PDB file of C-alpha atoms and ligand atoms in Angstrom:
ATOM      1  CA  MET A1229     100.315  25.033   2.889  1.00 70.00           C
ATOM      2  CA  PRO A1230     102.296  26.976  -0.155  1.00 68.00           C
ATOM      3  CA  THR A1231     102.113  30.279   0.109  1.00 73.00           C
ATOM      4  CA  LEU A1232     100.853  30.490  -3.393  1.00 71.00           C
ATOM      5  CA  GLU A1233      98.097  28.726  -2.599  1.00 78.00           C
ATOM      6  CA  VAL A1234      97.523  30.763   0.654  1.00 84.00           C
ATOM      7  CA  SER A1235      97.215  34.178  -0.805  1.00 86.00           C
ATOM      8  CA  PHE A1236      95.212  32.843  -3.721  1.00 87.00           C
ATOM      9  CA  LEU A1237      92.592  31.443  -1.097  1.00 90.00           C
ATOM     10  CA  LEU A1238      92.829  34.763   0.749  1.00 92.00           C
ATOM     11  CA  GLU A1239      91.866  36.592  -2.377  1.00 92.00           C
ATOM     12  CA  GLN A1240      89.105  34.378  -3.019  1.00 90.00           C
ATOM     13  CA  LEU A1241      87.281  34.819   0.539  1.00 93.00           C
ATOM     14  CA  GLU A1242      88.090  39.353   0.905  1.00 95.00           C
ATOM     15  CA  GLU A1243      86.168  38.594  -2.710  1.00 93.00           C
ATOM     16  CA  ARG A1244      83.262  36.950  -1.393  1.00 94.00           C
ATOM     17  CA  LYS A1245      83.700  39.098   1.217  1.00 95.00           C
ATOM     18  CA  ARG A1246      82.632  41.814  -0.238  1.00 95.00           C
ATOM     19  CA  ARG A1247      80.241  40.599  -2.873  1.00 95.00           C
ATOM     20  CA  LEU A1248      78.381  38.972  -0.078  1.00 95.00           C
ATOM     21  CA  GLU A1249      78.286  42.445   1.818  1.00 95.00           C
ATOM     22  CA  ALA A1250      76.753  44.051  -1.516  1.00 95.00           C
ATOM     23  CA  ALA A1251      74.342  41.523  -1.498  1.00 95.00           C
ATOM     24  CA  VAL A1252      73.297  41.339   1.835  1.00 94.00           C
ATOM     25  CA  ALA A1253      72.562  44.996   1.527  1.00 94.00           C
ATOM     26  CA  SER A1254      69.982  44.754  -0.929  1.00 93.00           C
ATOM     27  CA  ALA A1255      68.091  41.871   0.824  1.00 92.00           C
ATOM     28  CA  PRO A1256      68.807  42.086   4.378  1.00 88.00           C
ATOM     29  CA  GLN A1257      66.181  39.916   4.978  1.00 90.00           C
ATOM     30  CA  ASN A1258      67.752  36.756   3.631  1.00 91.00           C
ATOM     31  CA  SER A1259      69.113  35.719   6.464  1.00 91.00           C
ATOM     32  CA  SER A1260      71.392  32.768   5.010  1.00 93.00           C
ATOM     33  CA  LEU A1261      73.412  35.236   3.171  1.00 93.00           C
ATOM     34  CA  VAL A1262      74.085  37.007   6.617  1.00 93.00           C
ATOM     35  CA  ASP A1263      74.991  33.054   7.914  1.00 93.00           C
ATOM     36  CA  LEU A1264      77.557  32.977   4.619  1.00 94.00           C
ATOM     37  CA  LEU A1265      78.746  35.997   5.642  1.00 95.00           C
ATOM     38  CA  HIS A1266      79.409  34.609   9.183  1.00 95.00           C
ATOM     39  CA  GLU A1267      81.291  32.100   7.633  1.00 94.00           C
ATOM     40  CA  VAL A1268      83.515  34.016   5.459  1.00 96.00           C
ATOM     41  CA  ASP A1269      84.775  36.743   7.684  1.00 96.00           C
ATOM     42  CA  SER A1270      85.360  33.380  10.415  1.00 95.00           C
ATOM     43  CA  ALA A1271      87.387  31.942   7.736  1.00 95.00           C
ATOM     44  CA  LEU A1272      89.850  34.504   7.547  1.00 96.00           C
ATOM     45  CA  ASP A1273      89.626  35.219  11.311  1.00 95.00           C
ATOM     46  CA  ARG A1274      91.427  32.225  11.301  1.00 94.00           C
ATOM     47  CA  MET A1275      93.644  32.454   8.414  1.00 93.00           C
ATOM     48  CA  ALA A1276      94.839  35.678  10.153  1.00 93.00           C
ATOM     49  CA  GLU A1277      95.379  33.324  12.766  1.00 93.00           C
ATOM     50  CA  GLY A1278      97.133  30.886  10.875  1.00 91.00           C
ATOM     51  CA  THR A1279      94.601  28.072  11.738  1.00 93.00           C
ATOM     52  CA  TYR A1280      92.934  28.552   8.655  1.00 94.00           C
ATOM     53  CA  GLY A1281      92.618  24.486   7.101  1.00 93.00           C
ATOM     54  CA  ILE A1282      93.535  22.620   9.728  1.00 94.00           C
ATOM     55  CA  CYS A1283      90.558  19.863  10.566  1.00 93.00           C
ATOM     56  CA  LEU A1284      88.194  21.229  13.399  1.00 90.00           C
ATOM     57  CA  GLU A1285      87.995  17.959  14.216  1.00 90.00           C
ATOM     58  CA  CYS A1286      91.179  15.605  14.170  1.00 94.00           C
ATOM     59  CA  HIS A1287      93.885  19.313  13.556  1.00 94.00           C
ATOM     60  CA  THR A1288      95.754  17.783  10.793  1.00 94.00           C
ATOM     61  CA  SER A1289      95.520  19.568   7.421  1.00 93.00           C
ATOM     62  CA  VAL A1290      92.380  19.932   5.301  1.00 92.00           C
ATOM     63  CA  GLU A1291      92.619  18.178   1.507  1.00 87.00           C
ATOM     64  CA  GLN A1292      94.294  21.245  -0.308  1.00 83.00           C
ATOM     65  CA  ASP A1293      92.424  20.368  -3.568  1.00 77.00           C
ATOM     66  CA  ARG A1294      88.711  20.374  -1.406  1.00 82.00           C
ATOM     67  CA  LEU A1295      89.837  24.248  -0.368  1.00 87.00           C
ATOM     68  CA  LEU A1296      90.875  24.900  -3.689  1.00 82.00           C
ATOM     69  CA  ALA A1297      86.926  24.467  -4.836  1.00 78.00           C
ATOM     70  CA  ASP A1298      85.713  25.853  -1.460  1.00 86.00           C
ATOM     71  CA  PRO A1299      87.416  27.700   0.940  1.00 90.00           C
ATOM     72  CA  LEU A1300      84.764  27.547   4.267  1.00 91.00           C
ATOM     73  CA  VAL A1301      85.209  23.914   4.259  1.00 90.00           C
ATOM     74  CA  GLN A1302      86.257  22.873   7.970  1.00 91.00           C
ATOM     75  CA  TYR A1303      86.358  19.475   8.462  1.00 91.00           C
ATOM     76  CA  CYS A1304      89.131  16.790   6.411  1.00 92.00           C
ATOM     77  CA  LEU A1305      87.158  13.860   4.206  1.00 89.00           C
ATOM     78  CA  ASP A1306      87.548  11.890   7.538  1.00 90.00           C
ATOM     79  CA  HIS A1307      85.318  14.301   9.722  1.00 92.00           C
ATOM     80  CA  LEU A1308      83.121  15.205   7.134  1.00 89.00           C
ATOM     81  CA  SER A1309      79.093  16.276   8.928  1.00 84.00           C
ATOM     82  CA  GLY A1310      76.106  14.473   7.862  1.00 87.00           C
ATOM     83  CA  PRO A1311      74.928  16.728   5.180  1.00 87.00           C
ATOM     84  CA  GLU A1312      78.816  17.249   3.730  1.00 83.00           C
ATOM     85  CA  ARG A1313      78.937  14.052   3.922  1.00 86.00           C
ATOM     86  CA  ASP A1314      75.973  13.055   1.904  1.00 90.00           C
ATOM     87  CA  ALA A1315      76.333  16.448  -0.416  1.00 88.00           C
ATOM     88  CA  LEU A1316      79.600  14.821  -1.162  1.00 85.00           C
ATOM     89  CA  GLN A1317      77.888  11.369  -2.338  1.00 88.00           C
ATOM     90  CA  ARG A1318      75.865  12.976  -4.155  1.00 91.00           C
ATOM     91  CA  ASP A1319      78.603  14.669  -6.132  1.00 88.00           C
ATOM     92  CA  LEU A1320      80.035  11.738  -6.856  1.00 89.00           C
ATOM     93  CA  ASP A1321      76.749   9.954  -7.743  1.00 91.00           C
ATOM     94  CA  LEU A1322      76.479  12.454 -10.397  1.00 91.00           C
ATOM     95  CA  ALA A1323      80.441  11.915 -12.170  1.00 90.00           C
ATOM     96  CA  SER A1324      79.717   8.145 -11.797  1.00 92.00           C
ATOM     97  CA  GLN A1325      76.656   8.744 -14.451  1.00 93.00           C
ATOM     98  CA  VAL A1326      78.639  10.895 -16.184  1.00 92.00           C
ATOM     99  CA  GLN A1327      81.564   8.299 -16.366  1.00 92.00           C
ATOM    100  CA  ARG A1328      79.050   5.440 -17.643  1.00 94.00           C
ATOM    101  CA  ASN A1329      77.769   8.207 -20.282  1.00 95.00           C
ATOM    102  CA  LEU A1330      80.805   8.105 -21.702  1.00 95.00           C
ATOM    103  CA  LEU A1331      81.205   4.072 -22.198  1.00 96.00           C
ATOM    104  CA  PRO A1332      80.226   2.190 -25.813  1.00 97.00           C
ATOM    105  CA  LYS A1333      77.373   0.657 -26.757  1.00 95.00           C
ATOM    106  CA  LYS A1334      77.275  -3.210 -24.722  1.00 95.00           C
ATOM    107  CA  GLY A1335      77.880  -5.624 -27.691  1.00 94.00           C
ATOM    108  CA  LEU A1336      78.727  -3.672 -30.917  1.00 96.00           C
ATOM    109  CA  ARG A1337      79.639  -5.029 -33.775  1.00 95.00           C
ATOM    110  CA  VAL A1338      81.633  -3.094 -36.872  1.00 94.00           C
ATOM    111  CA  GLY A1339      82.261  -4.517 -39.957  1.00 88.00           C
ATOM    112  CA  GLY A1340      82.642  -8.434 -38.890  1.00 93.00           C
ATOM    113  CA  TRP A1341      84.279  -7.357 -35.868  1.00 96.00           C
ATOM    114  CA  GLU A1342      82.331  -8.134 -32.536  1.00 97.00           C
ATOM    115  CA  THR A1343      83.307  -6.822 -29.048  1.00 98.00           C
ATOM    116  CA  SER A1344      82.293  -7.237 -25.479  1.00 98.00           C
ATOM    117  CA  TYR A1345      83.795  -4.919 -22.458  1.00 98.00           C
ATOM    118  CA  HIS A1346      83.669  -5.361 -18.923  1.00 97.00           C
ATOM    119  CA  PHE A1347      84.133  -1.899 -16.804  1.00 95.00           C
ATOM    120  CA  ALA A1348      84.494  -1.966 -13.171  1.00 92.00           C
ATOM    121  CA  PRO A1349      85.541   1.610 -10.359  1.00 89.00           C
ATOM    122  CA  VAL A1350      86.270   0.504  -7.928  1.00 86.00           C
ATOM    123  CA  GLY A1351      85.293   3.604  -6.217  1.00 84.00           C
ATOM    124  CA  ALA A1352      82.481   5.402  -7.978  1.00 87.00           C
ATOM    125  CA  VAL A1353      84.335   6.612 -10.699  1.00 89.00           C
ATOM    126  CA  SER A1354      87.591   5.336 -12.319  1.00 88.00           C
ATOM    127  CA  GLY A1355      90.798   6.506 -14.391  1.00 91.00           C
ATOM    128  CA  ASP A1356      89.928   3.346 -17.051  1.00 94.00           C
ATOM    129  CA  TYR A1357      89.224   4.498 -19.931  1.00 96.00           C
ATOM    130  CA  CYS A1358      87.781   2.227 -23.373  1.00 97.00           C
ATOM    131  CA  ASP A1359      86.083   3.386 -26.735  1.00 98.00           C
ATOM    132  CA  LEU A1360      84.990   1.675 -29.556  1.00 98.00           C
ATOM    133  CA  ILE A1361      84.682   3.812 -32.330  1.00 97.00           C
ATOM    134  CA  PRO A1362      83.047   3.055 -35.481  1.00 96.00           C
ATOM    135  CA  THR A1363      84.620   4.705 -38.606  1.00 92.00           C
ATOM    136  CA  ASP A1364      84.013   4.153 -42.364  1.00 87.00           C
ATOM    137  CA  GLY A1365      83.357   0.438 -41.872  1.00 87.00           C
ATOM    138  CA  GLN A1366      86.713  -0.200 -39.438  1.00 95.00           C
ATOM    139  CA  LEU A1367      86.296   0.021 -35.733  1.00 97.00           C
ATOM    140  CA  LEU A1368      89.073   2.009 -33.498  1.00 97.00           C
ATOM    141  CA  PHE A1369      89.318   0.219 -29.927  1.00 98.00           C
ATOM    142  CA  LEU A1370      90.726   1.764 -27.322  1.00 98.00           C
ATOM    143  CA  LEU A1371      91.838   0.708 -23.660  1.00 98.00           C
ATOM    144  CA  GLY A1372      93.689   3.404 -21.339  1.00 96.00           C
ATOM    145  CA  ASP A1373      94.771   3.294 -17.595  1.00 95.00           C
ATOM    146  CA  VAL A1374      95.285   6.911 -16.195  1.00 93.00           C
ATOM    147  CA  SER A1375      97.146   6.840 -13.407  1.00 87.00           C
ATOM    148  CA  GLY A1376      96.565   7.356 -10.303  1.00 78.00           C
ATOM    149  CA  LYS A1377      92.228   6.723  -9.262  1.00 75.00           C
ATOM    150  CA  GLY A1378      89.440   9.226  -8.186  1.00 79.00           C
ATOM    151  CA  VAL A1379      87.463  12.080  -9.772  1.00 82.00           C
ATOM    152  CA  ALA A1380      91.242  13.627 -10.957  1.00 81.00           C
ATOM    153  CA  ALA A1381      91.996  11.173 -12.951  1.00 87.00           C
ATOM    154  CA  SER A1382      88.654  10.486 -14.097  1.00 89.00           C
ATOM    155  CA  MET A1383      88.667  13.935 -15.054  1.00 88.00           C
ATOM    156  CA  LEU A1384      91.642  12.808 -17.635  1.00 89.00           C
ATOM    157  CA  MET A1385      89.392   9.684 -18.220  1.00 92.00           C
ATOM    158  CA  ALA A1386      87.246  11.491 -19.882  1.00 93.00           C
ATOM    159  CA  GLN A1387      89.264  14.315 -21.264  1.00 92.00           C
ATOM    160  CA  LEU A1388      90.940  11.282 -23.356  1.00 94.00           C
ATOM    161  CA  HIS A1389      88.224  10.133 -24.471  1.00 96.00           C
ATOM    162  CA  ALA A1390      87.164  13.599 -26.004  1.00 95.00           C
ATOM    163  CA  LEU A1391      90.083  13.683 -27.589  1.00 95.00           C
ATOM    164  CA  PHE A1392      90.163  10.442 -29.424  1.00 97.00           C
ATOM    165  CA  ARG A1393      86.361  10.762 -30.180  1.00 96.00           C
ATOM    166  CA  SER A1394      87.123  14.270 -31.645  1.00 96.00           C
ATOM    167  CA  LEU A1395      90.544  13.071 -33.679  1.00 96.00           C
ATOM    168  CA  SER A1396      88.707   9.817 -35.170  1.00 95.00           C
ATOM    169  CA  GLY A1397      86.704  12.061 -37.143  1.00 92.00           C
ATOM    170  CA  MET A1398      89.418  13.409 -39.059  1.00 93.00           C
ATOM    171  CA  SER A1399      90.367  10.861 -41.522  1.00 89.00           C
ATOM    172  CA  LEU A1400      93.865  11.092 -40.005  1.00 94.00           C
ATOM    173  CA  PRO A1401      96.238   7.498 -39.960  1.00 95.00           C
ATOM    174  CA  LEU A1402      96.075   6.031 -36.261  1.00 96.00           C
ATOM    175  CA  GLY A1403      99.691   6.509 -35.233  1.00 95.00           C
ATOM    176  CA  GLN A1404      99.167  10.631 -36.506  1.00 95.00           C
ATOM    177  CA  ILE A1405      95.447  10.665 -33.765  1.00 96.00           C
ATOM    178  CA  VAL A1406      97.895   8.986 -31.386  1.00 96.00           C
ATOM    179  CA  THR A1407     100.598  11.558 -31.831  1.00 96.00           C
ATOM    180  CA  HIS A1408      98.306  14.417 -31.802  1.00 95.00           C
ATOM    181  CA  VAL A1409      96.352  12.715 -28.381  1.00 95.00           C
ATOM    182  CA  ASN A1410      99.649  12.534 -26.334  1.00 95.00           C
ATOM    183  CA  ARG A1411     100.736  16.421 -26.786  1.00 94.00           C
ATOM    184  CA  PHE A1412      97.538  17.731 -25.890  1.00 92.00           C
ATOM    185  CA  PHE A1413      97.591  15.530 -23.339  1.00 89.00           C
ATOM    186  CA  CYS A1414     101.242  16.595 -22.335  1.00 90.00           C
ATOM    187  CA  GLU A1415     100.028  19.904 -22.566  1.00 87.00           C
ATOM    188  CA  SER A1416      97.081  19.916 -19.551  1.00 81.00           C
ATOM    189  CA  ALA A1417      98.019  16.752 -17.485  1.00 73.00           C
ATOM    190  CA  LEU A1418      99.801  17.626 -14.551  1.00 70.00           C
ATOM    191  CA  ALA A1419     103.579  16.509 -14.076  1.00 67.00           C
ATOM    192  CA  GLY A1420     103.527  13.227 -12.990  1.00 75.00           C
ATOM    193  CA  GLN A1421     100.119  12.372 -14.860  1.00 84.00           C
ATOM    194  CA  TYR A1422     100.076  10.142 -17.672  1.00 91.00           C
ATOM    195  CA  ALA A1423      98.379   7.775 -19.179  1.00 95.00           C
ATOM    196  CA  THR A1424      99.154   4.155 -20.730  1.00 96.00           C
ATOM    197  CA  LEU A1425      97.529   2.938 -23.335  1.00 97.00           C
ATOM    198  CA  VAL A1426      96.626   0.147 -25.974  1.00 98.00           C
ATOM    199  CA  CYS A1427      94.662   1.468 -29.769  1.00 98.00           C
ATOM    200  CA  GLY A1428      93.749  -0.218 -32.870  1.00 98.00           C
ATOM    201  CA  LEU A1429      92.089  -0.580 -35.639  1.00 97.00           C
ATOM    202  CA  THR A1430      90.530  -2.968 -37.427  1.00 97.00           C
ATOM    203  CA  LYS A1431      89.443  -3.961 -41.356  1.00 93.00           C
ATOM    204  CA  SER A1432      87.698  -5.892 -43.152  1.00 91.00           C
ATOM    205  CA  THR A1433      90.122  -8.288 -44.114  1.00 93.00           C
ATOM    206  CA  GLY A1434      90.893  -9.392 -40.336  1.00 95.00           C
ATOM    207  CA  GLU A1435      94.682  -6.844 -40.408  1.00 96.00           C
ATOM    208  CA  VAL A1436      94.684  -4.912 -37.525  1.00 97.00           C
ATOM    209  CA  GLU A1437      97.126  -1.912 -36.912  1.00 97.00           C
ATOM    210  CA  ILE A1438      97.499  -1.800 -33.113  1.00 98.00           C
ATOM    211  CA  HIS A1439      99.604   0.610 -30.544  1.00 97.00           C
ATOM    212  CA  ASN A1440     100.269  -0.249 -27.485  1.00 97.00           C
ATOM    213  CA  ALA A1441     101.388   3.324 -25.181  1.00 96.00           C
ATOM    214  CA  GLY A1442     103.441   1.628 -22.389  1.00 95.00           C
ATOM    215  CA  HIS A1443     100.719  -0.499 -21.608  1.00 96.00           C
ATOM    216  CA  CYS A1444      99.832  -4.411 -20.230  1.00 95.00           C
ATOM    217  CA  PRO A1445     100.479  -6.556 -23.606  1.00 96.00           C
ATOM    218  CA  ALA A1446      97.766  -6.700 -26.312  1.00 97.00           C
ATOM    219  CA  LEU A1447      96.412 -10.796 -26.313  1.00 97.00           C
ATOM    220  CA  VAL A1448      96.018 -11.963 -30.191  1.00 97.00           C
ATOM    221  CA  ALA A1449      94.284 -15.499 -28.754  1.00 96.00           C
ATOM    222  CA  GLY A1450      93.054 -18.021 -31.558  1.00 91.00           C
ATOM    223  CA  ARG A1451      94.147 -21.535 -32.901  1.00 86.00           C
ATOM    224  CA  GLY A1452      97.658 -20.993 -33.069  1.00 85.00           C
ATOM    225  CA  GLY A1453      97.863 -19.995 -29.537  1.00 93.00           C
ATOM    226  CA  VAL A1454      98.440 -16.497 -27.489  1.00 96.00           C
ATOM    227  CA  LEU A1455     100.813 -13.522 -28.985  1.00 96.00           C
ATOM    228  CA  ARG A1456     101.890 -10.919 -26.978  1.00 96.00           C
ATOM    229  CA  ILE A1457     101.223  -7.179 -28.361  1.00 96.00           C
ATOM    230  CA  GLU A1458     104.465  -5.669 -26.427  1.00 95.00           C
ATOM    231  CA  PRO A1459     104.764  -1.941 -25.869  1.00 94.00           C
ATOM    232  CA  THR A1460     106.395  -0.395 -28.825  1.00 91.00           C
ATOM    233  CA  GLY A1461     106.355   3.432 -26.936  1.00 90.00           C
ATOM    234  CA  LEU A1462     106.151   5.857 -23.850  1.00 93.00           C
ATOM    235  CA  PRO A1463     102.583   6.150 -21.766  1.00 95.00           C
ATOM    236  CA  LEU A1464     100.715   9.404 -23.206  1.00 95.00           C
ATOM    237  CA  GLY A1465     101.672  12.992 -21.147  1.00 92.00           C
ATOM    238  CA  MET A1466     105.350  11.815 -20.940  1.00 91.00           C
ATOM    239  CA  PHE A1467     107.309  13.510 -23.245  1.00 91.00           C
ATOM    240  CA  ARG A1468     105.568  16.458 -25.857  1.00 88.00           C
ATOM    241  CA  GLU A1469     107.642  15.004 -28.631  1.00 88.00           C
ATOM    242  CA  THR A1470     107.895  10.453 -28.862  1.00 86.00           C
ATOM    243  CA  GLU A1471     107.034   8.273 -31.521  1.00 83.00           C
ATOM    244  CA  PHE A1472     104.301   5.852 -31.307  1.00 86.00           C
ATOM    245  CA  CYS A1473     104.960   2.562 -33.450  1.00 90.00           C
ATOM    246  CA  ALA A1474     102.590   0.273 -34.697  1.00 95.00           C
ATOM    247  CA  THR A1475     102.511  -3.544 -34.410  1.00 96.00           C
ATOM    248  CA  ARG A1476     100.670  -4.776 -37.770  1.00 97.00           C
ATOM    249  CA  VAL A1477      99.001  -8.157 -37.055  1.00 96.00           C
ATOM    250  CA  HIS A1478      96.420 -10.738 -39.216  1.00 96.00           C
ATOM    251  CA  LEU A1479      92.823 -11.876 -37.256  1.00 96.00           C
ATOM    252  CA  GLU A1480      91.497 -15.251 -39.095  1.00 95.00           C
ATOM    253  CA  ASN A1481      87.604 -15.752 -38.323  1.00 95.00           C
ATOM    254  CA  GLY A1482      87.235 -16.327 -34.641  1.00 95.00           C
ATOM    255  CA  ASP A1483      90.741 -14.824 -33.569  1.00 97.00           C
ATOM    256  CA  THR A1484      90.205 -12.848 -30.368  1.00 97.00           C
ATOM    257  CA  LEU A1485      91.718  -9.705 -29.461  1.00 98.00           C
ATOM    258  CA  PHE A1486      91.806  -9.433 -25.755  1.00 98.00           C
ATOM    259  CA  LEU A1487      93.443  -6.247 -23.770  1.00 98.00           C
ATOM    260  CA  TYR A1488      92.860  -5.559 -19.874  1.00 97.00           C
ATOM    261  CA  THR A1489      94.183  -2.957 -17.108  1.00 96.00           C
ATOM    262  CA  ASP A1490      96.237  -4.471 -14.490  1.00 93.00           C
ATOM    263  CA  GLY A1491      93.274  -4.361 -12.390  1.00 92.00           C
ATOM    264  CA  LEU A1492      93.230  -7.622 -13.969  1.00 94.00           C
ATOM    265  CA  SER A1493      96.769  -8.771 -13.629  1.00 93.00           C
ATOM    266  CA  GLU A1494      97.540  -7.257 -10.382  1.00 92.00           C
ATOM    267  CA  ALA A1495      94.306  -8.658  -8.479  1.00 93.00           C
ATOM    268  CA  SER A1496      95.642 -10.632  -5.615  1.00 91.00           C
ATOM    269  CA  ASN A1497      94.766 -12.675  -2.722  1.00 91.00           C
ATOM    270  CA  GLU A1498      96.363 -12.768   0.365  1.00 88.00           C
ATOM    271  CA  SER A1499      99.250 -14.585  -0.645  1.00 89.00           C
ATOM    272  CA  ASP A1500      99.802 -14.003  -5.250  1.00 92.00           C
ATOM    273  CA  GLU A1501      99.300 -12.177  -7.928  1.00 94.00           C
ATOM    274  CA  TYR A1502      97.346 -13.324 -10.228  1.00 94.00           C
ATOM    275  CA  GLY A1503      99.815 -11.777 -13.284  1.00 94.00           C
ATOM    276  CA  VAL A1504     100.147 -11.838 -17.200  1.00 94.00           C
ATOM    277  CA  ASP A1505     100.609 -15.483 -17.216  1.00 95.00           C
ATOM    278  CA  ARG A1506      97.579 -16.644 -15.624  1.00 95.00           C
ATOM    279  CA  VAL A1507      95.834 -13.917 -18.171  1.00 96.00           C
ATOM    280  CA  ILE A1508      97.494 -15.894 -21.018  1.00 96.00           C
ATOM    281  CA  LYS A1509      96.837 -19.310 -19.587  1.00 96.00           C
ATOM    282  CA  LEU A1510      93.087 -18.453 -19.547  1.00 95.00           C
ATOM    283  CA  VAL A1511      92.323 -16.546 -22.188  1.00 96.00           C
ATOM    284  CA  ARG A1512      94.576 -19.460 -24.190  1.00 95.00           C
ATOM    285  CA  HIS A1513      91.658 -21.948 -22.785  1.00 94.00           C
ATOM    286  CA  GLN A1514      89.142 -19.535 -23.834  1.00 93.00           C
ATOM    287  CA  ALA A1515      90.224 -18.542 -27.096  1.00 90.00           C
ATOM    288  CA  ALA A1516      87.410 -20.536 -28.709  1.00 90.00           C
ATOM    289  CA  ARG A1517      84.546 -18.386 -26.958  1.00 95.00           C
ATOM    290  CA  GLN A1518      82.889 -15.963 -27.572  1.00 96.00           C
ATOM    291  CA  PRO A1519      83.512 -11.948 -26.778  1.00 97.00           C
ATOM    292  CA  ALA A1520      80.987 -11.938 -23.955  1.00 97.00           C
ATOM    293  CA  GLU A1521      81.536 -15.596 -22.568  1.00 97.00           C
ATOM    294  CA  LEU A1522      85.682 -14.978 -22.545  1.00 97.00           C
ATOM    295  CA  ILE A1523      85.019 -12.041 -20.049  1.00 96.00           C
ATOM    296  CA  ALA A1524      82.341 -13.534 -18.205  1.00 97.00           C
ATOM    297  CA  ALA A1525      85.240 -16.653 -17.681  1.00 96.00           C
ATOM    298  CA  CYS A1526      88.187 -13.710 -16.695  1.00 95.00           C
ATOM    299  CA  LEU A1527      85.587 -12.732 -14.872  1.00 94.00           C
ATOM    300  CA  ASP A1528      84.911 -15.892 -12.568  1.00 94.00           C
ATOM    301  CA  ASP A1529      88.632 -17.034 -12.853  1.00 95.00           C
ATOM    302  CA  VAL A1530      89.876 -13.456 -10.898  1.00 94.00           C
ATOM    303  CA  ARG A1531      86.618 -14.231  -8.858  1.00 93.00           C
ATOM    304  CA  ALA A1532      87.535 -17.281  -7.592  1.00 94.00           C
ATOM    305  CA  PHE A1533      91.635 -16.553  -7.337  1.00 94.00           C
ATOM    306  CA  THR A1534      91.311 -13.544  -5.004  1.00 92.00           C
ATOM    307  CA  ASN A1535      88.198 -15.911  -3.204  1.00 89.00           C
ATOM    308  CA  GLY A1536      86.738 -12.391  -1.570  1.00 84.00           C
ATOM    309  CA  SER A1537      90.364 -10.797  -0.915  1.00 83.00           C
ATOM    310  CA  PRO A1538      88.723  -6.600  -1.418  1.00 79.00           C
ATOM    311  CA  SER A1539      90.122  -5.084  -4.413  1.00 81.00           C
ATOM    312  CA  PHE A1540      91.941  -1.695  -4.675  1.00 79.00           C
ATOM    313  CA  ASP A1541      92.093  -1.313  -8.406  1.00 86.00           C
ATOM    314  CA  ASP A1542      90.026  -0.563 -11.683  1.00 90.00           C
ATOM    315  CA  LEU A1543      89.429  -3.308 -13.771  1.00 94.00           C
ATOM    316  CA  THR A1544      88.856  -3.142 -17.324  1.00 96.00           C
ATOM    317  CA  MET A1545      88.838  -6.004 -19.621  1.00 97.00           C
ATOM    318  CA  LEU A1546      87.714  -6.048 -23.970  1.00 98.00           C
ATOM    319  CA  ALA A1547      87.147  -8.456 -26.127  1.00 98.00           C
ATOM    320  CA  VAL A1548      87.191  -7.875 -29.863  1.00 98.00           C
ATOM    321  CA  GLN A1549      86.897 -11.166 -32.305  1.00 97.00           C
ATOM    322  CA  ARG A1550      86.962 -11.229 -36.145  1.00 97.00           C
ATOM    323  CA  CYS A1551      83.605 -12.800 -36.763  1.00 93.00           C
ATOM    324  CA  CYS A1552      82.586 -12.691 -40.612  1.00 81.00           C
TER     325      CYS A1552
HETATM  326 ZN1  LIG B1095      89.583  15.636  10.408  1.00 97.08          ZN
END
């Protein structure tokens, strides 16, 4: 473990020892405090011996982020005790509930635009981001994918959610909102953490301004076929100073915007990947459907394609249809 982390953990343990000793002195009848003090002493002994942070069961390193969160853990994730496993599961269930509460209302309709989405984390929580924000009769729609998976990615997803939610109320042009979010995100994300994103603003006239920051192509499906809206910028969080250009499209009544994360295009069976071309073909065939039906048809198709192969990635889809 790097020296900086070791000295931080040593400080943490010594601080806990001091506090526990003071607490035991004032409440000697509290046996759980005495037990905790023994645990801290034993961790300090292991640190002195050089065996701290080694799993008692398999003798490999305990995950560093778990030690930083709780310097007393003694088992790697694979060898948690029953009560530890239960506690971790409770935390994950709660995080999952918090993340689900960040999702927009199902079946939202705003100013002549109808929406539907599907959000399916591969584990308890997801690094996928999906939001729908009504602003002055217009609809701001967002779909993104934070690098990595699990709890760390879901925390960054929650941060994106908060940034867009707060900036969308400030009557700024969409391009400026994306630029601000990118800067904030650069300052808070760790090196190597970034987010791809498609976002857009609909008008009641059918005009849509779309920004694609390094994400899979957004699709516009209608009677004229399918239009791909390719990325015009880099993912958020990569470079502090970067430009985000808009693509403007006009949707007729019944035309649909379809956005998805790579959990769809990269879904695979034993021999093949689903792929963007299959997504486009399906969206072209199902273009006349309502948003919820389009998403259900996509889910049916990808399930038939993967044929029971386990999925390894979060999957999110969003359909926004003009219906005036
Ligand atoms: Zn282990």
